[in-house]
mmCIF file of C-alpha atoms in Angstrom:
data_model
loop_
_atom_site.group_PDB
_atom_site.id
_atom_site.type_symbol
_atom_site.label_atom_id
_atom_site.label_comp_id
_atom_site.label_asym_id
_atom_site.label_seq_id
_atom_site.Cartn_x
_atom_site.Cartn_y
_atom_site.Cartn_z
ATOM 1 C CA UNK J 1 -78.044 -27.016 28.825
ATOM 2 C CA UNK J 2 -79.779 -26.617 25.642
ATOM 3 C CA UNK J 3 -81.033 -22.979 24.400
ATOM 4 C CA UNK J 4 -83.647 -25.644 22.144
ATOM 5 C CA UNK J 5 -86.708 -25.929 24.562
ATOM 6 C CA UNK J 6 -88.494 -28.747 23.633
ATOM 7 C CA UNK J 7 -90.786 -31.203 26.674
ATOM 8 C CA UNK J 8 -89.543 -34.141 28.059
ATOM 9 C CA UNK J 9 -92.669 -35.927 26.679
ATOM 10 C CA UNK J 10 -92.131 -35.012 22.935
ATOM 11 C CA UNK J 11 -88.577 -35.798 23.426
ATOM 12 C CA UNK J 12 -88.886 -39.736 24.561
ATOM 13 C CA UNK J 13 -91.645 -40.155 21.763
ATOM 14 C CA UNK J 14 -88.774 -39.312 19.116
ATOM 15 C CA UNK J 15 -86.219 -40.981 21.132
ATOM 16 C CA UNK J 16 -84.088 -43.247 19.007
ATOM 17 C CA UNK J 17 -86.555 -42.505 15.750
ATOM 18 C CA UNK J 18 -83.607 -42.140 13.532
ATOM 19 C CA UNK J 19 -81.776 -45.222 14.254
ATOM 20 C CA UNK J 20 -81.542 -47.799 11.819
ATOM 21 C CA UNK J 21 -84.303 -49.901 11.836
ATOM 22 C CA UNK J 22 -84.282 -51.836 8.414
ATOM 23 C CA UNK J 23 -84.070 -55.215 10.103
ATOM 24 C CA UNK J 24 -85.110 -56.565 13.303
ATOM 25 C CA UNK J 25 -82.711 -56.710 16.365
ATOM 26 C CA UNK J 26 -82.086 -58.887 19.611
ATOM 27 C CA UNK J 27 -83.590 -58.061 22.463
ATOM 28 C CA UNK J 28 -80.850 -58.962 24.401
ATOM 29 C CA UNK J 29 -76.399 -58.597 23.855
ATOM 30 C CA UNK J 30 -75.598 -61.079 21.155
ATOM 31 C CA UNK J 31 -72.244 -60.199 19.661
ATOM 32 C CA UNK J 32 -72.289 -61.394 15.947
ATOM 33 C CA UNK J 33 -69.382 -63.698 15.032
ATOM 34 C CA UNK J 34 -69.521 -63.684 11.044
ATOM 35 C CA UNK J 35 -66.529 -66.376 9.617
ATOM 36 C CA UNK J 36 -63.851 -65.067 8.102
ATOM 37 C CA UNK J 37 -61.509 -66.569 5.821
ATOM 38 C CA UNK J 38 -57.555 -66.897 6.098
ATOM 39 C CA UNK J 39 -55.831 -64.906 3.855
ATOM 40 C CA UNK J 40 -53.967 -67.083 1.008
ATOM 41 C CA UNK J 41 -50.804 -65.435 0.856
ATOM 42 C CA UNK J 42 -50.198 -65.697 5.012
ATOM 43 C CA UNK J 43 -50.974 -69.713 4.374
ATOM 44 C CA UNK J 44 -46.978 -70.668 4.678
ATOM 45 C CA UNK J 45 -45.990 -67.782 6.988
ATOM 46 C CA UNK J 46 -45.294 -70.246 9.908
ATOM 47 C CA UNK J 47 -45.052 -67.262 12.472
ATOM 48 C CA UNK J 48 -48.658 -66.518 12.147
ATOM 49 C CA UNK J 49 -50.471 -68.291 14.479
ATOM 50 C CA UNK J 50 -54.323 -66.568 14.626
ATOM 51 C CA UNK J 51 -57.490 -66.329 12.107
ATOM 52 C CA UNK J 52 -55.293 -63.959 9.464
ATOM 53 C CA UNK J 53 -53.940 -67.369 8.517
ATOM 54 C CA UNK J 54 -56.080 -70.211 9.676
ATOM 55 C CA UNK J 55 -59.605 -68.442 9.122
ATOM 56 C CA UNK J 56 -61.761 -68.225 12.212
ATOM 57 C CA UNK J 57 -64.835 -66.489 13.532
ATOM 58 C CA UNK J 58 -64.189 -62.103 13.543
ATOM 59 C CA UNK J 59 -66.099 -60.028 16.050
ATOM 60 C CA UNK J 60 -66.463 -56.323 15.355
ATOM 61 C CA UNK J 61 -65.303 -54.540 17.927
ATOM 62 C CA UNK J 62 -67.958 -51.373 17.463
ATOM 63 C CA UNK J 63 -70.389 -54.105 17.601
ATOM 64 C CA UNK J 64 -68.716 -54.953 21.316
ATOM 65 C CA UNK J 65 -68.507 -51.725 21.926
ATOM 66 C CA UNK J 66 -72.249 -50.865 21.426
ATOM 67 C CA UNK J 67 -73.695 -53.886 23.224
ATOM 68 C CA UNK J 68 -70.932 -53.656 26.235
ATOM 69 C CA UNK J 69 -73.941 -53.005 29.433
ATOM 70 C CA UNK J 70 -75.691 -56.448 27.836
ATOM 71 C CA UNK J 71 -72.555 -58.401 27.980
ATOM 72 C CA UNK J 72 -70.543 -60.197 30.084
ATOM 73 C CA UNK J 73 -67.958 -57.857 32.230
ATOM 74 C CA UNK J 74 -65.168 -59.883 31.093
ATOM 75 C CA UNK J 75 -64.889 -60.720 26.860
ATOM 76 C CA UNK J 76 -63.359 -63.785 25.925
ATOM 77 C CA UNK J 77 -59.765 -64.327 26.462
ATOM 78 C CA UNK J 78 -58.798 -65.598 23.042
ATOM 79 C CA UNK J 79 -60.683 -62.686 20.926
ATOM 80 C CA UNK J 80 -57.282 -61.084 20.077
ATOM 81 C CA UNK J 81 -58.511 -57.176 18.601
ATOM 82 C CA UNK J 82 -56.937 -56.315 15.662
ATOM 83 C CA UNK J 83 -57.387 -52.721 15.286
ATOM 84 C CA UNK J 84 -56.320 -51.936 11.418
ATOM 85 C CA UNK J 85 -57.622 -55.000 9.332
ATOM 86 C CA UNK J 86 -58.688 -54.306 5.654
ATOM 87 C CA UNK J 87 -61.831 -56.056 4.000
ATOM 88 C CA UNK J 88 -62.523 -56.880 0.474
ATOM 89 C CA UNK J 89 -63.636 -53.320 -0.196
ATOM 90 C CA UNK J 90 -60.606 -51.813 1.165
ATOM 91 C CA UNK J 91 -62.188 -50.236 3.930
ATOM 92 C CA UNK J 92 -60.547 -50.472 7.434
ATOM 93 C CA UNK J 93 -61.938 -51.957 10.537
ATOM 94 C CA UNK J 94 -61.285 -53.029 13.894
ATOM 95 C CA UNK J 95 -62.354 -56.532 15.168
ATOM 96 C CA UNK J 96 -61.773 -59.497 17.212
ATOM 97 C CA UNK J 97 -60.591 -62.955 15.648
ATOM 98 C CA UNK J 98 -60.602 -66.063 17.407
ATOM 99 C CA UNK J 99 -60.019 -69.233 15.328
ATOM 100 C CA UNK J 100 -62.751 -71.440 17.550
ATOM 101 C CA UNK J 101 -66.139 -71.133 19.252
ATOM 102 C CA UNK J 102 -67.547 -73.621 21.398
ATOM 103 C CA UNK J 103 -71.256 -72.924 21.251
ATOM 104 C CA UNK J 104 -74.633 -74.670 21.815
ATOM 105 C CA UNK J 105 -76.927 -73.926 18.539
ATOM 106 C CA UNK J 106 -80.183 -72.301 20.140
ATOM 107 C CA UNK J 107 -82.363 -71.573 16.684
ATOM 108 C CA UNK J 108 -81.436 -71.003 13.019
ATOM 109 C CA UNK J 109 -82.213 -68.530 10.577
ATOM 110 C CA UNK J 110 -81.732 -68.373 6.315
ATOM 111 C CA UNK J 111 -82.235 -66.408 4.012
ATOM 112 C CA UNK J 112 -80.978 -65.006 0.312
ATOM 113 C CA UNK J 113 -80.179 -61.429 -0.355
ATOM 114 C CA UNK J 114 -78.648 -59.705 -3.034
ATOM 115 C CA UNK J 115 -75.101 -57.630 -2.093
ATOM 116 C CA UNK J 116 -73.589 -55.870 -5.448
ATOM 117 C CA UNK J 117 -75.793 -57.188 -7.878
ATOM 118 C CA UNK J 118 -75.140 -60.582 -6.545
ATOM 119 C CA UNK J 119 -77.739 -63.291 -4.628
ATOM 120 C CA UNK J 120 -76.147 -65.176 -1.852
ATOM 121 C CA UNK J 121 -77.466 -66.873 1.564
ATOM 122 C CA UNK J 122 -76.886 -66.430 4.514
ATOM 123 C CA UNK J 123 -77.582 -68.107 7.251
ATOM 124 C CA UNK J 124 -77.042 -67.192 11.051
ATOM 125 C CA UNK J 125 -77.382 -69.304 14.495
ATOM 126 C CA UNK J 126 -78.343 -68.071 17.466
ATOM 127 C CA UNK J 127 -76.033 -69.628 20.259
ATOM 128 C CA UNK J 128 -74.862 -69.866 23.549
ATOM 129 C CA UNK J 129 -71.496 -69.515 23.862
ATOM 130 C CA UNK J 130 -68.647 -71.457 26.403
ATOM 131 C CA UNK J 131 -64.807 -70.237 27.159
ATOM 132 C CA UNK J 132 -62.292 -73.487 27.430
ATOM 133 C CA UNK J 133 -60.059 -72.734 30.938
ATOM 134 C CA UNK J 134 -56.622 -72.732 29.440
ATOM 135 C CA UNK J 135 -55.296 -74.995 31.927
ATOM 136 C CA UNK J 136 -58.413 -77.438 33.145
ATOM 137 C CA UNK J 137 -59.664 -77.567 29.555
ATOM 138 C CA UNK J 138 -63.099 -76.867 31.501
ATOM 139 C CA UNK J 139 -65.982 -75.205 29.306
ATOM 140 C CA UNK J 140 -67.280 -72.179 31.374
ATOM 141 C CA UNK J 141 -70.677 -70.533 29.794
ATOM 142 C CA UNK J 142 -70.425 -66.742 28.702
ATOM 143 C CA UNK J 143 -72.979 -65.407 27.341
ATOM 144 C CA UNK J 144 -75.387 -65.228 24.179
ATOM 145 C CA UNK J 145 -73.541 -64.864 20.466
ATOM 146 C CA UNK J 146 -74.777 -64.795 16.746
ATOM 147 C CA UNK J 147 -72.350 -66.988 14.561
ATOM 148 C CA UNK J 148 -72.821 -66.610 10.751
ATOM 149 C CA UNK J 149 -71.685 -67.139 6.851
ATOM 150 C CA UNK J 150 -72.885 -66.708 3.439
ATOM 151 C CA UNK J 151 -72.358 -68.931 0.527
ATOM 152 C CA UNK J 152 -69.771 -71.534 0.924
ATOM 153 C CA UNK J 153 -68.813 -70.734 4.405
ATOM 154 C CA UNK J 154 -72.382 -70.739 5.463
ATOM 155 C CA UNK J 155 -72.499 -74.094 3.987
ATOM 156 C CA UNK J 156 -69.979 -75.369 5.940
ATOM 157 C CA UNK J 157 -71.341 -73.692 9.333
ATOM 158 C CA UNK J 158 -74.261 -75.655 8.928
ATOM 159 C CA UNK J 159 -72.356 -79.107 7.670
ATOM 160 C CA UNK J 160 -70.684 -79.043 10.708
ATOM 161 C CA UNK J 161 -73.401 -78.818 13.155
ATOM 162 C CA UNK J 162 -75.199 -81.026 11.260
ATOM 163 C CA UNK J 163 -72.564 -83.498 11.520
ATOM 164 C CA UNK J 164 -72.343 -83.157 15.353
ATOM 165 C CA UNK J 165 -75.624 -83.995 15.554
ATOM 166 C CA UNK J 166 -75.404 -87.244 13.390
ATOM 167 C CA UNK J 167 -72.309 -88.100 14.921
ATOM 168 C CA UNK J 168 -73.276 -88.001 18.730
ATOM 169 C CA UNK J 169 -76.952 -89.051 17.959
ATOM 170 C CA UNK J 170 -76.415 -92.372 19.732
ATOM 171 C CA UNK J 171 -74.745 -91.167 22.434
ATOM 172 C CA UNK J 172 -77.262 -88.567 23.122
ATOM 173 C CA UNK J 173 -80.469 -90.606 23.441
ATOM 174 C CA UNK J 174 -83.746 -88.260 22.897
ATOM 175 C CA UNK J 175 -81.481 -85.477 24.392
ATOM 176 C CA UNK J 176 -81.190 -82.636 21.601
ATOM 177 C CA UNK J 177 -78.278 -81.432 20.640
ATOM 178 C CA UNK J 178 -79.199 -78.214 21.250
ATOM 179 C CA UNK J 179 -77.996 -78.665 24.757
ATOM 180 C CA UNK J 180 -74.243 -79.432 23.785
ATOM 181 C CA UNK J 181 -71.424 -76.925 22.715
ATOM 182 C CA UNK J 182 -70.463 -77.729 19.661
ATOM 183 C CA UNK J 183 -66.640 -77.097 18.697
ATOM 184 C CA UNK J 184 -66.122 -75.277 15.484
ATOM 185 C CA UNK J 185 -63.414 -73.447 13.963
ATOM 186 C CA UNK J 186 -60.276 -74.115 12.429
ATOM 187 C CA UNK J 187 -58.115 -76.793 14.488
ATOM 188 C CA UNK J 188 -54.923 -77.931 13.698
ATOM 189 C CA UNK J 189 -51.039 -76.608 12.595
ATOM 190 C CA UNK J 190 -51.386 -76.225 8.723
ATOM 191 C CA UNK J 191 -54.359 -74.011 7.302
ATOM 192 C CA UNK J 192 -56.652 -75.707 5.398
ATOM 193 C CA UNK J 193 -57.657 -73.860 2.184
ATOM 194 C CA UNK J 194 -60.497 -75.419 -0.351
ATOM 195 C CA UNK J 195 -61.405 -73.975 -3.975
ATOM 196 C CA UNK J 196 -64.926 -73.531 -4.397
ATOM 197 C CA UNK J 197 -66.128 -72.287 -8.200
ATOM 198 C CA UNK J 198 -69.479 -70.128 -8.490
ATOM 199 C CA UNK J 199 -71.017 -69.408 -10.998
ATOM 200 C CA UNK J 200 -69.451 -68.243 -14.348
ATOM 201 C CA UNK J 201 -66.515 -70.847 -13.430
ATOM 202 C CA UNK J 202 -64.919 -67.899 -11.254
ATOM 203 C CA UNK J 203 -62.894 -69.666 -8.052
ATOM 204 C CA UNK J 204 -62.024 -68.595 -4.957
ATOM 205 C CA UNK J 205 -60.473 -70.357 -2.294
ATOM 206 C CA UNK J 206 -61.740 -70.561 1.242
ATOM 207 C CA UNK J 207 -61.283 -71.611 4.784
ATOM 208 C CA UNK J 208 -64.247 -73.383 5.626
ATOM 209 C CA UNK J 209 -65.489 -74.159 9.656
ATOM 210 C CA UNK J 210 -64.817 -77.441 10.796
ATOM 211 C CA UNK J 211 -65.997 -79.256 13.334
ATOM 212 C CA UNK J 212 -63.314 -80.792 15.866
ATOM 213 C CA UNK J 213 -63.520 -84.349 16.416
ATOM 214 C CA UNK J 214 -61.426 -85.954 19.295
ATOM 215 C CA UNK J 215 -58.241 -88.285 18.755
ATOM 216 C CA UNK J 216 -60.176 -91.125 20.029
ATOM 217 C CA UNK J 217 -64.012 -90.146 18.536
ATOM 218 C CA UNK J 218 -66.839 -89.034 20.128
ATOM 219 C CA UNK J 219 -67.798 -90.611 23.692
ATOM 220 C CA UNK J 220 -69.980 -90.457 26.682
ATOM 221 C CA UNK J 221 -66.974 -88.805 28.397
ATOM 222 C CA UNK J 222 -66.395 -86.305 26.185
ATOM 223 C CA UNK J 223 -70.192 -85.254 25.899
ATOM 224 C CA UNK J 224 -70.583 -85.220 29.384
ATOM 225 C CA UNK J 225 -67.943 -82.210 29.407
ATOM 226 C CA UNK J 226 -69.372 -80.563 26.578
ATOM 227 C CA UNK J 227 -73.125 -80.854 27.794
ATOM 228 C CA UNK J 228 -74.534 -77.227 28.993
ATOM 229 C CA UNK J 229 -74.963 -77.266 32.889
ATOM 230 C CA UNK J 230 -78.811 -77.448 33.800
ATOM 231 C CA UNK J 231 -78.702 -74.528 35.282
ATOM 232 C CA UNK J 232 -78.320 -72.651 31.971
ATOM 233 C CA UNK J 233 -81.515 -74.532 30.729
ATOM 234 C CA UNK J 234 -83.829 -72.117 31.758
ATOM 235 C CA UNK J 235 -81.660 -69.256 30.172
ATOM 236 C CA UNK J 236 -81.834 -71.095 26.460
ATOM 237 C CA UNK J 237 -85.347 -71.186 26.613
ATOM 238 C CA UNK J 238 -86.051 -67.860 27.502
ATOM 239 C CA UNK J 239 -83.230 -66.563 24.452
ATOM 240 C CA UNK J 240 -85.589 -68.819 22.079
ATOM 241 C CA UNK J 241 -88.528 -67.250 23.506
ATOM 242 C CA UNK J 242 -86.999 -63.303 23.234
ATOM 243 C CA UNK J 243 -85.761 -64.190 19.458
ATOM 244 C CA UNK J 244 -89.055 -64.900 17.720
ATOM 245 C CA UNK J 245 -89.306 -61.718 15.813
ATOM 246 C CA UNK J 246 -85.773 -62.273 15.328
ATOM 247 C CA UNK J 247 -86.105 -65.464 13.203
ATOM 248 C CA UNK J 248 -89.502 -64.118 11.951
ATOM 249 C CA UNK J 249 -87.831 -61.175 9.770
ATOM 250 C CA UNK J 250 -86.178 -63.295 7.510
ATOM 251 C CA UNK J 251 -88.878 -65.417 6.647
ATOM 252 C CA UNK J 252 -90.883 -62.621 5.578
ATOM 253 C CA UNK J 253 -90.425 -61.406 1.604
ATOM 254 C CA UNK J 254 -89.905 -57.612 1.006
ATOM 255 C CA UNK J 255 -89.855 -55.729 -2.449
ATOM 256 C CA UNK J 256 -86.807 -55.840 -1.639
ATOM 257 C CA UNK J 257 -83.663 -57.259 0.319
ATOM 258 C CA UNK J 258 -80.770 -55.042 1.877
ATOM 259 C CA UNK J 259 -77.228 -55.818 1.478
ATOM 260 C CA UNK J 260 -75.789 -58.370 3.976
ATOM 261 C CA UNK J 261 -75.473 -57.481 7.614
ATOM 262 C CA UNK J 262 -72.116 -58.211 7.908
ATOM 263 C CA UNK J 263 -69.622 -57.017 4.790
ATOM 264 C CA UNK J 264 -66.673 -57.843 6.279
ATOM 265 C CA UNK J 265 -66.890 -62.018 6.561
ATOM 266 C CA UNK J 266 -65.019 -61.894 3.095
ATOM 267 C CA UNK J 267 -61.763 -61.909 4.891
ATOM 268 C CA UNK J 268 -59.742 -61.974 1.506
#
């Protein structure tokens, strides 16, 4: 017990008063899932087989940790934790990778900030996220996620969804596409690097997202397995409805804009 004597009432008032409250939060367990690039010089090292190499989607794991009683009991079985990666900074972290995420797009948010001097966007989805059954291939609904990317790999996070949506249009009817999980991530055996040059002519080379697109193109049969059961419906609507403020803070202008939320999406 505490020799400080100070009353319960004064204490919840300043409950939680020093916590960081520069942007506006979820109301609910969302783990973010920022991309992250492969690393060039792992591109020919055959034996690696995970996001180091390929590029993928990376997960903090304090970010887990901090949002565990929202989340499901059980995390993903292909988030491998890497406890000692490095960022661009130097600075070491622990996080998750996984090189896919099967999610259905809920709402979108974009915005530019500057990070060292430098303006870049960033854009972030608010999603719904599915687990594949290794063996039935079946896609099982987990739980709410953020997925997001600045600058080129934001870009391509929002070329691929795009292109589900123009690519299953037909098959779809009025249905949005909202209410399908999308597949995105890196697929395939060999990594697939792409040099991008900004501005000043500097390159860099990157891993973009792709979207997967089955052997024999989308069908009915495939979006029938990839369409969220109805009884998740309800659940999608009420995340839109609990995210407004959410989406709301980046459409707002302050005298000024903080660095990035996530620092570490420059896997490289």
């Amino acid at each position: 017990m505490s020799k400080y004597s100070v009353s319960q009432d004064v204490q919840s008032q300043l409950q939680g008063t020093l916590r960081d409250n520069s942007a506006v939060r979820l109301p609910f367990g969302a783990p973010q899932l920022w991309w992250a690039n492969g690393k060039p010089p792992l591109f020919d090292v055959d034996e690696i087989k995970d996001a180091r190499r390929f590029g993928g989607f990376g997960i903090s794991k304090e970010d887990v940790d901090n949002q565990k009683e929202q989340l499901p009991p059980e995390l993903p079985y292909h988030w491998t934790l890497f406890p000692d990666l490095t960022n661009s900074k130097g600075k070491k972290y622990a996080a998750f990778l996984t090189r896919t995420a099967w999610v259905a797009p809920i709402i979108r948010r974009y915005r530019w900030s500057q990070f060292d001097g430098k303006s870049r966007s960033q854009v972030e989805y608010l999603c719904y996220l599915a687990v594949m059954e290794r063996e039935t291939r079946k896609l099982n609904p987990w739980g709410a996620v953020v997925i997001s990317g600045s600058s080129y790999s934001g870009g391509a996070i929002d070329d691929a969804i795009k292109t589900f949506g123009k690519m299953t249009a037909d098959l779809r009817g009025g249905t949005p596409q909202n209410f399908f999980f999308h597949p995105l991530g890196t697929w395939g055996n060999d990594p697939k690097p792409e040099d991008r040059t900004g501005k000043g002519g500097q390159t860099s080379v990157i891993t973009p997202c792709q979207l997967f697109t089955p052997e024999k193109g989308y069908t009915e049969e495939t979006l029938d397995k990839w369409f969220v059961p109805q009884e998740y419906h309800a659940e999608l609507a009420e995340l839109l409805a609990r995210s407004k403020d959410w989406v709301a803070d980046w459409t707002r202008k302050p005298d000024h804009q903080e660095a990035p939320v996530q620092v570490d999406e420059e896997y490289t």
